[in-house]
Coordinates of C-alpha atoms and ligand atoms in Angstrom, one line a residue:
X182 CA 21.4 -9.1 23.6
X183 CA 18.8 -9.1 26.5
X184 CA 16.8 -6.4 28.1
X185 CA 16.7 -3.9 25.2
X186 CA 14.7 -0.8 24.8
X187 CA 12.9 -1.1 21.4
X188 CA 11.4 2.0 19.7
X189 CA 8.6 1.6 17.2
X190 CA 7.1 3.9 14.5
X191 CA 4.6 3.5 11.7
X192 CA 5.2 5.8 8.7
X193 CA 3.6 6.6 5.4
X194 CA 0.0 5.7 4.4
X195 CA -1.7 3.6 7.0
X196 CA -2.5 0.0 6.3
X197 CA -4.6 -2.8 7.8
X198 CA -2.3 -4.9 9.9
X199 CA -0.1 -2.2 11.4
X200 CA -1.6 -2.7 14.9
X201 CA -1.0 -6.5 14.6
X202 CA 2.7 -5.8 14.0
X203 CA 2.8 -3.3 17.0
X204 CA 1.1 -5.9 19.2
X205 CA 3.4 -8.7 18.1
X206 CA 6.6 -6.6 18.7
X207 CA 5.4 -5.4 22.1
X208 CA 4.2 -8.8 23.3
X209 CA 7.3 -10.6 22.1
X210 CA 9.6 -8.0 23.5
X211 CA 8.0 -7.9 26.9
X212 CA 6.9 -11.5 27.4
X213 CA 9.7 -13.4 25.7
X214 CA 12.8 -11.1 26.0
X215 CA 11.9 -8.9 29.0
X216 CA 12.6 -5.8 26.9
X217 CA 11.0 -2.4 27.1
X218 CA 9.2 -0.7 24.3
X219 CA 8.4 2.9 23.4
X220 CA 6.4 4.3 20.6
X221 CA 7.0 7.4 18.5
X222 CA 3.9 9.3 17.3
X223 CA 3.2 10.0 13.7
X224 CA 6.1 8.2 12.1
X225 CA 9.4 10.1 11.7
X226 CA 7.6 13.2 12.9
X227 CA 7.6 11.8 16.5
X228 CA 11.2 10.8 16.4
X229 CA 12.2 14.3 15.1
X230 CA 10.2 16.0 17.8
X231 CA 10.8 13.5 20.6
X232 CA 7.1 12.8 20.8
X233 CA 6.8 9.4 22.5
X234 CA 3.8 7.2 23.3
X235 CA 3.7 4.6 26.2
X236 CA 3.6 1.1 24.7
X237 CA 3.1 -1.8 27.1
X238 CA 1.4 -5.2 27.1
X239 CA -1.9 -3.8 28.3
X240 CA -2.1 -1.2 25.6
X241 CA -1.7 -3.7 22.8
X242 CA -3.4 -6.8 24.0
X243 CA -6.7 -6.3 22.1
X244 CA -5.7 -4.4 19.0
X245 CA -5.0 -7.2 16.5
X246 CA -8.3 -6.7 14.7
X247 CA -8.2 -2.9 14.6
X248 CA -7.4 -1.1 11.4
X249 CA -5.2 2.0 11.3
X250 CA -2.3 2.4 13.7
X251 CA -2.4 3.3 17.4
X252 CA 0.9 5.2 16.9
X253 CA -0.7 7.3 14.2
X254 CA 1.3 8.1 11.1
X255 CA 2.6 10.9 8.8
X256 CA 4.6 11.2 5.6
X257 CA 7.3 13.3 7.3
X258 CA 10.8 12.7 5.8
X259 CA 13.6 13.1 8.4
X260 CA 15.9 14.0 5.5
X261 CA 13.5 16.8 4.4
X262 CA 14.0 18.9 7.6
X263 CA 17.0 20.8 8.8
X264 CA 19.4 18.6 10.9
X265 CA 16.8 15.8 10.6
X266 CA 19.3 12.9 11.1
X267 CA 21.0 14.6 14.0
X268 CA 17.6 15.2 15.7
X269 CA 16.7 11.6 15.2
X270 CA 19.9 10.4 16.7
X271 CA 19.6 12.8 19.7
X272 CA 16.0 11.8 20.5
X273 CA 16.7 8.1 20.2
X274 CA 19.6 8.6 22.7
X275 CA 17.4 10.8 24.9
X276 CA 14.8 8.1 25.2
X277 CA 17.3 5.3 25.6
X278 CA 16.3 3.5 22.4
X279 CA 18.7 0.6 21.6
X280 CA 17.0 -0.3 18.3
X281 CA 14.2 1.3 16.3
X282 CA 11.7 -0.9 14.5
X283 CA 10.4 1.1 11.5
X284 CA 7.2 -0.2 10.0
X285 CA 6.6 1.3 6.6
X286 CA 6.8 1.3 2.8
X287 CA 9.6 2.4 0.5
X288 CA 9.7 6.0 1.8
X289 CA 9.7 5.1 5.5
X290 CA 12.2 2.3 4.9
X291 CA 14.2 4.4 2.5
X292 CA 14.7 6.9 5.3
X293 CA 15.4 4.0 7.8
X294 CA 18.1 2.7 5.4
X295 CA 19.8 6.1 5.1
X296 CA 19.7 6.6 8.9
X297 CA 21.2 3.1 9.3
X298 CA 24.1 4.3 7.2
X299 CA 24.6 7.1 9.7
X300 CA 24.9 4.6 12.5
X301 CA 21.2 4.3 13.7
X302 CA 20.3 0.8 14.7
X303 CA 17.2 0.0 12.8
X304 CA 15.1 -3.0 11.7
X305 CA 12.5 -2.6 8.9
X306 CA 9.1 -4.2 8.7
X307 CA 7.5 -3.9 5.2
X308 CA 3.9 -2.6 4.8
X309 CA 1.9 -1.2 2.0
X310 CA -1.5 -2.0 0.5
X311 CA 0.2 -1.3 -2.9
X312 CA 2.4 -4.5 -2.6
X313 CA 5.1 -2.7 -4.6
X314 CA 7.9 -3.1 -2.1
X315 CA 10.9 -5.1 -3.3
X316 CA 12.6 -8.0 -1.5
X317 CA 9.4 -9.4 0.0
X318 CA 6.9 -11.5 -1.9
X319 CA 4.0 -9.7 -0.3
X320 CA 3.4 -6.9 2.2
X321 CA 0.6 -7.1 4.7
X322 CA -2.4 -4.8 3.9
X323 CA -2.4 -5.9 0.3
X324 CA -4.7 -8.9 0.9
X325 CA -7.2 -6.7 2.8
X326 CA -7.2 -4.1 0.0
X327 CA -7.8 -6.7 -2.6
X328 CA -10.6 -8.2 -0.6
X329 CA -12.3 -4.8 -0.2
X330 CA -11.9 -4.0 -3.9
X331 CA -13.2 -7.4 -5.0
X332 CA -16.2 -7.1 -2.8
X333 CA -16.8 -3.6 -4.3
X334 CA -16.6 -5.0 -7.8
X335 CA -19.1 -7.8 -7.0
X336 CA -21.5 -5.1 -5.8
X337 CA -20.9 -2.8 -8.7
X338 CA -21.6 -5.7 -11.1
X339 CA -25.2 -6.3 -10.0
X340 CA -26.1 -2.6 -10.3
X341 CA -24.2 -2.3 -13.6
X342 CA -26.2 -5.4 -14.9
X343 CA -29.5 -3.9 -13.8
X344 CA -28.9 -0.7 -15.6
X345 CA -26.9 -2.0 -18.7
X346 CA -24.1 0.3 -17.7
X347 CA -20.3 0.4 -17.8
X348 CA -18.9 1.0 -14.3
X349 CA -15.4 2.1 -14.0
X350 CA -13.9 1.1 -10.6
X351 CA -10.8 3.2 -9.7
X352 CA -8.5 1.5 -7.2
X353 CA -5.4 2.6 -5.4
X354 CA -1.8 1.4 -6.0
X355 CA 0.1 4.6 -6.9
X356 CA 2.4 3.5 -9.7
X357 CA 1.8 -0.2 -9.2
X358 CA -1.0 -2.2 -10.7
X359 CA -1.1 -5.1 -8.1
X360 CA -4.4 -4.2 -6.5
X361 CA -6.0 -3.6 -9.8
X362 CA -4.8 -6.8 -11.3
X363 CA -5.7 -9.0 -8.3
X364 CA -9.1 -7.4 -7.6
X365 CA -9.8 -7.3 -11.4
X366 CA -9.1 -11.0 -11.8
X367 CA -11.0 -11.9 -8.6
X368 CA -13.9 -9.8 -9.6
X369 CA -14.1 -10.9 -13.2
X370 CA -13.6 -7.4 -14.6
X371 CA -14.1 -6.9 -18.3
X372 CA -10.9 -4.9 -18.5
X373 CA -8.0 -4.0 -16.1
X374 CA -5.9 -0.9 -16.7
X375 CA -2.6 -0.5 -14.8
X376 CA 0.2 2.1 -14.6
X377 CA 2.8 -0.2 -15.9
X378 CA 1.1 -0.6 -19.3
X379 CA -0.2 2.7 -20.8
X380 CA -3.6 1.9 -22.4
X381 CA -5.1 2.6 -25.8
X382 CA -8.5 4.1 -25.2
X383 CA -9.7 3.2 -28.6
X384 CA -8.8 -0.4 -28.0
X385 CA -10.5 -0.4 -24.6
X386 CA -13.7 0.9 -26.3
X387 CA -13.4 -1.7 -29.0
X388 CA -13.1 -4.5 -26.5
X389 CA -16.2 -3.2 -24.7
X390 CA -18.1 -3.0 -28.0
X391 CA -17.3 -6.6 -28.9
X392 CA -18.4 -7.7 -25.4
X393 CA -21.6 -5.8 -25.6
X394 CA -22.4 -7.0 -29.1
X395 CA -21.9 -10.6 -27.9
X396 CA -24.8 -10.1 -25.4
X397 CA -23.2 -8.7 -22.3
X398 CA -24.8 -5.3 -21.8
X399 CA -22.8 -4.3 -18.8
X400 CA -19.1 -4.2 -17.9
X401 CA -16.8 -3.5 -15.0
X402 CA -13.5 -1.8 -15.9
X403 CA -11.0 -1.7 -13.1
X404 CA -8.5 1.2 -13.4
X405 CA -5.5 1.8 -11.2
X406 CA -5.2 5.4 -10.0
X407 CA -1.8 5.7 -11.7
X408 CA -2.9 4.2 -15.1
X409 CA -2.6 6.5 -18.1
X410 CA -3.5 6.4 -21.8
X411 CA -0.6 5.9 -24.1
X412 CA 0.7 9.0 -25.9
X413 CA 1.9 12.3 -24.5
X414 CA -1.1 14.3 -25.7
X415 CA -3.7 12.0 -24.2
X416 CA -1.6 11.8 -21.0
X417 CA -1.5 15.6 -20.6
X418 CA -5.2 15.8 -21.3
X419 CA -5.9 13.1 -18.8
X420 CA -3.7 14.7 -16.1
X421 CA -5.4 18.0 -16.6
X422 CA -8.8 16.4 -16.5
X423 CA -8.1 14.2 -13.5
X424 CA -5.7 16.2 -11.3
X425 CA -7.0 16.5 -7.8
X426 CA -8.0 20.0 -6.5
X427 CA -4.7 20.4 -4.7
X428 CA -1.9 19.0 -6.8
X429 CA -0.2 18.3 -3.5
X430 CA 3.2 16.7 -3.3
X431 CA 4.3 15.0 -0.1
X432 CA 7.7 15.3 1.6
X433 CA 8.9 12.3 -0.4
X434 CA 7.9 14.0 -3.7
X435 CA 4.8 11.9 -4.5
X436 CA 1.9 13.7 -6.2
X437 CA -1.6 12.9 -5.0
X438 CA -3.2 10.6 -7.6
X439 CA -6.8 9.8 -8.3
X440 CA -9.4 10.9 -10.8
X441 CA -8.5 8.9 -13.9
X442 CA -11.6 6.9 -13.4
X443 CA -13.9 9.9 -13.9
X444 CA -12.2 10.9 -17.1
X445 CA -12.2 7.3 -18.4
X446 CA -15.9 6.7 -17.7
X447 CA -16.8 10.0 -19.5
X448 CA -14.6 9.0 -22.5
X449 CA -16.1 5.5 -22.7
X450 CA -19.6 6.9 -22.7
X451 CA -18.7 9.6 -25.3
X452 CA -17.0 7.1 -27.6
X453 CA -19.3 4.1 -27.3
X454 CA -22.6 5.6 -26.3
X455 CA -22.8 3.2 -23.4
X456 CA -24.0 4.8 -20.2
X457 CA -21.1 4.8 -17.8
X458 CA -20.5 5.6 -14.2
X459 CA -17.4 5.7 -12.0
X460 CA -16.7 4.6 -8.4
X461 CA -13.5 5.6 -6.7
X462 CA -12.8 3.3 -3.8
X463 CA -10.0 5.5 -2.4
X464 CA -9.3 5.2 1.3
X465 CA -12.0 2.6 1.9
X466 CA -9.3 0.2 0.7
X467 CA -7.0 1.2 3.5
X468 CA -9.4 1.5 6.4
X469 CA -11.0 -1.0 8.7
X470 CA -10.2 -4.5 9.9
X471 CA -7.4 -6.6 8.3
X472 CA -8.1 -10.0 6.8
X473 CA -6.9 -13.1 8.8
X474 CA -4.0 -13.5 6.2
X475 CA -2.8 -9.9 6.9
X476 CA -3.1 -10.4 10.7
X477 CA -1.0 -13.5 10.6
X478 CA 1.6 -12.1 8.2
X479 CA 1.9 -8.9 10.3
X480 CA 2.2 -10.9 13.5
X481 CA 5.0 -13.1 12.0
X482 CA 6.8 -9.9 10.8
X483 CA 6.5 -8.4 14.3
X484 CA 7.9 -11.5 16.1
X485 CA 10.7 -11.7 13.5
X486 CA 11.6 -8.1 13.9
X487 CA 12.3 -8.6 17.7
X488 CA 14.4 -11.6 16.9
X489 CA 16.4 -9.6 14.4
X490 CA 16.9 -6.9 17.0
X491 CA 18.3 -9.5 19.5
X492 CA 20.4 -11.0 16.8
X493 CA 22.0 -7.6 16.1
X494 CA 20.8 -7.7 12.5
X495 CA 20.6 -3.9 12.2
X496 CA 20.0 -2.5 8.8
X497 CA 17.8 -5.5 7.8
X498 CA 14.2 -5.9 7.0
X499 CA 12.0 -8.9 7.7
X500 CA 10.4 -10.3 4.6
X501 CA 8.3 -13.2 3.2
X502 CA 10.2 -15.7 0.9
X503 CA 8.6 -18.9 -0.2
X504 CA 6.3 -18.9 2.8
X505 CA 9.1 -18.3 5.3
X506 CA 10.0 -15.2 7.2
X507 CA 13.6 -14.2 6.4
X508 CA 15.9 -11.2 6.9
X509 CA 17.0 -9.2 3.9
X510 CA 19.2 -6.1 3.7
X511 CA 17.1 -2.9 3.8
X512 CA 19.1 -1.8 0.8
X513 CA 17.5 -4.5 -1.3
X514 CA 14.0 -3.4 -0.4
X515 CA 14.4 0.3 -1.1
X516 CA 16.4 0.4 -4.3
X517 CA 13.5 -0.1 -6.8
X518 CA 9.8 -0.8 -6.6
X519 CA 8.6 -4.4 -7.1
X520 CA 7.3 -4.7 -10.7
X521 CA 3.9 -6.0 -11.4
X522 CA 3.8 -9.7 -12.5
X523 CA 3.3 -9.1 -16.2
X524 CA 2.6 -12.8 -16.8
X525 CA -0.4 -12.5 -14.4
X526 CA -1.5 -9.3 -16.1
X527 CA -1.2 -10.4 -19.7
X528 CA -1.6 -14.2 -19.7
X529 CA -4.1 -14.5 -16.9
X530 CA -6.0 -11.3 -16.7
X531 CA -5.6 -10.5 -20.4
X532 CA -6.7 -13.9 -21.6
X533 CA -9.9 -13.6 -19.7
X534 CA -10.7 -10.1 -20.8
X535 CA -13.9 -9.3 -22.5
Ligands
F6P593 O1 0.8 4.0 -0.7 C1 -0.5 3.7 -0.3 C2 -1.5 4.7 -0.9 O2 -2.8 4.3 -0.4 C3 -1.5 4.7 -2.4 O3 -2.2 3.6 -3.0 C4 -2.1 6.0 -2.6 O4 -1.8 6.6 -3.9 C5 -1.6 6.9 -1.5 O5 -1.2 6.0 -0.5 C6 -2.6 7.9 -1.0 O6 -2.0 8.6 0.0 P1 -2.8 9.6 1.0 O7 -3.5 8.8 2.0 O8 -1.7 10.5 1.5 O9 -3.8 10.3 0.2

């Protein structure tokens, strides 16, 4: 197909590298295929409301190093509003969109897959700092988040050492421990706690005691925002103690996480007597300039998405497999989250604990 009109949207939490994808799609579409491009503002919200953004070569030339997304984003679910799919179809037709490139994580791509089943021509591009999307080895944004968290751990270590403290560093990842595991290994954390493996607080404290008795009087504990202590009672107590002021749930049903780090630091101090502090990295992990790795991966995904559109590979997602960019069915990406590599967690991170 030549001379298409390609729509673009970025949905869900923002992620370093989104602008690199947008740039690659627009430049490839215009300069290689003589296509037109149109952006939709705020993810699915813009498609539902017909809120379009001009996207041409001049607009995207210099955005590869910018964090965030020039299209802006939201967690709007087109299946969560009345007549959502019909509105999407009507607005795509109104704006002459031949194919929609949806850049997002499991929620955005889940909606894209369902829309594809109703006849919408869609290509998916995987993004999330959490790295929990199936059918691709890695998502762009993850490398940047790990770099930021690792640098934070390095900085926390020197102040922890100066004061003989335990510092709990809470990282993002929702229900996936990828960021915690990678940054914890890279930063040489004393302990790493992830959502996939409920932790025993007594054991965490014992490991810290052994470490401190052996002459290390400071420790960094990396905890994923979705990590929880084992046992329903503890879990309830932790949830109560850590729930954010508004127990907000987004349109895809995700509760806002965060706060386990504060509870953990207080418990460690109470049980061990070691002075403890917490640092919650939060959205610092998502903001700012992407690493070179993420820029390159995002660019490769963007170029491949335009090729997929011209090949008529609707309902597919571009993905990274063994270093190559491939196309996979969207269905494979959205069925289930990508599990944490438990070998990495137990045999690498676990072996070096303490
Ligand atoms: O999915 C990416 C992510 O950053 C998660 O790690 C985190 O739980 C969530 O988004 C935070 O979302 P929000 O920006 O809506 O608070």
